[in-house]
Amino acid sequence: MKKQLINTAIISVLCLAGCKSEQPAQVIGNHNYTFEVLSSKALIGENSLVWEEGDKIGTYAGGLNNNEGEITIGTPCTFNVKTTAPLSIGDKVYAYYPYSASAGEDAKAVVMTVPAVQTILASGFDADAMPVVAVPYTVTGNLEAGTTQPVAGMHFNNLGSIIEFHVYDSAARELKINSIGFNASENICGTYTVDVTAEEAALTASSCTKSVKTTFATAAALPATQAEAVICNMVVAPVTASGVLVINTDKGVFVKNISEKTYARNGVKPLALDVAGMTAVTVDFGVTGVQSFNKSAQQDYTVTVAEVVTDLAVESAPEGWTATLSGNTLTVKAPADDKTALKGKVVLSAMGGAVKGELSVRLYGINDADELAAFTTAYGNKVDEPVTSGDTIAPYLVGGEIALNADITIPSSSVADGGYWLKRLYIPLNGNNHTLTIATKHAERSCLFHNLGANVHDLKIAGTMECTGGAGKYIRMGSVAGYLSADGVTISNVISTVDIKANNNTNGETMYIGGIIGLYDAAISKPVTVRFENCQFNGTITTTKSVESLGGILGQAQQGSETYITNCSSSAVITCTARGIKGVGGIVGCGGVATNPGEIVYLTDCSFTGTINYVSDGNYETRIGGILGNLERGAELTRCNFTGAINADMKSKNYFATDPNKRGIGGIIGRDTAPSSSYPKMNAKAILTDCVSNGRISITNSGDSESDNKSHIGQITGLQKNTSASHVETNCTATTVISVNGVVRQ
């Protein structure tokens, strides 16, 4: 139980009211005595310290030292004293409060404490902070154990001093006070030893400190006048000292120097404090805003605080970061990698923690979804106004590249029009092998970027992308970009597991869809060189109605381009229902455009292990290849491997006999339609070297005769349209199983 402050008038009423409870003496040991005490034992200003039921008193008497006695409230209040020998004339009884089991057996060196943190409770000051000692009691006659003795001699006195603060704010800012601290020039709290046998017991310093803080269990509103001031009591050891007062409020910390004053034993020192006249404390790092760091980089900051601030130190730093303070120089060093905290706050504290300063730090790059959204805003989102530099995007760049430092789920707020993250990107993107997860839905373009005009590398992409289509819509989809809109772009080490879906609702729509890129932009100047290196697409692609070109890595290469696709693979499940397709391939849908000679697609060490499912809704073109669906111009395929499956449901249509030049299904190339005319890039139109086709091709519901479809389905190439054009296959092998209408052909 705690002793509380209570008005003296109330004390008198309690004393006249009689006992709250009567409890028989508890006999422990050989002898037990009951002593009376005064209810009001010491004054603190106009208030008194009073006993509460169950308060524990330490006693030394009759050979039983540092024994525990318990207060019983009554008129008068009593406590029990236990001894091992009967008390007789001349014996001494000593007592102190609050009882401590570790106070010691020597009554001349009792260990007592003035706490460094004290509390203002809802009922008033927690008086346990004040150590008290009784004036030694001398037995004047032989006593009988179990009797109640008169109160004479058992008076308790304060050993500490009280500072009584009267706190207000004449500026009427509606502040709420949380705590008040006193950082003194001398020791004012801690552990002390006390000779409780002395007539004038006093605190003797043992292990002490110079700072005391009184906290409010519930923040108290500060009035504007001294007459209505909030009263806050603080216990300190008797001392003569100067120091600094620290007021901690809900709207800031305020400090004030106070001159040297004497705080007497058992005394009260009133002190009025107008917060409006105190100094507001800030910690200034000499910079504004969030500070960006490169990995392992170090920066120094000159820290300034009010002169009255003491014990400024580093309280904390984000995990993996180091922060040291030497004088007024703060040195911050970022971690060497992004496996710890990517951002956070370096916190400085002073005045026993009442004063705090925070420096926000982060690694250069994009560290979370909030920063990704901030970058999107800073970069802008207009197709025709590319941003390549500027202070607003600098915090998100490392070495001139956008750098991802964490796996990020793109929030819907940063996905423009609900369709894609950015409409265009002309700054290189370094994913640092992190994953961007996105869920987009748009009428025509659903992708990470609409237009991409810069390198992308070491990136993983997950989530869903959906286009709803519609009459006249021009759909471009790719998990990285719908359009590739610059020469010289390299996309490397990109792994996508995105589920791509195009819900066309009418025929006549044109679609170019790739697991990584959909199509090259027609606005690119010729010639164009584009590279895909070490890329994977392991998601799904699902379409309905008309399809132009669809590929596991690239939908269509065009516009006089040289496309280099090296060490790329796909295990995608590609499902399309359409009247006709320009080209569907496990890696590339269509290589080139018939009206623009000069395209070459170089496919090296590429593989497809997924499944292509095609269902027709009309008697139209069917061009499907395990690696390349439709070759319009030139291609070189080296060490490419098809081990997946192609399933084509012809819906009882005569696909192959009606127009043989428009259709072809093959394990490596679906249809080779390179012209026989002179070719500026190479003599041969298709060169296949060391390619392997070990997959499965299944044609069902075909209305063609066996003789009609033989020349349009092949283990390596489905159809070579122009037999006079060069088509060279060197050291290529095939064990692909081909079945037509349930009959195995090869």
Coordinates of N, CA, C and O in Angstrom, one line a residue, residues 4 25 188 207 366 445 705 736:
Q4 N -0.4 8.5 0.9 CA -0.7 9.5 0.0 C -0.8 10.8 0.7 O -0.9 10.9 2.0
A25 N -3.1 -9.0 17.1 CA -1.6 -9.0 16.8 C -1.2 -10.4 16.3 O -1.7 -11.4 16.8
I188 N 21.4 14.2 -5.6 CA 20.1 14.5 -5.0 C 19.3 13.2 -4.8 O 18.2 13.3 -4.2
S207 N 25.4 5.4 -3.0 CA 25.5 5.4 -4.5 C 24.5 6.3 -5.0 O 23.3 5.9 -5.1
I366 N 14.7 2.6 -53.5 CA 13.3 2.5 -53.1 C 13.2 1.4 -52.0 O 13.5 0.2 -52.3
R445 N -4.0 -1.6 -71.6 CA -2.6 -1.8 -71.2 C -2.5 -2.1 -69.7 O -2.9 -1.3 -68.9
S705 N -7.5 -33.7 -93.9 CA -7.1 -35.1 -94.1 C -5.7 -35.3 -93.7 O -4.9 -34.4 -93.5
T736 N 10.2 -35.3 -80.7 CA 8.8 -34.8 -80.3 C 7.7 -35.7 -80.9 O 7.8 -36.1 -82.0

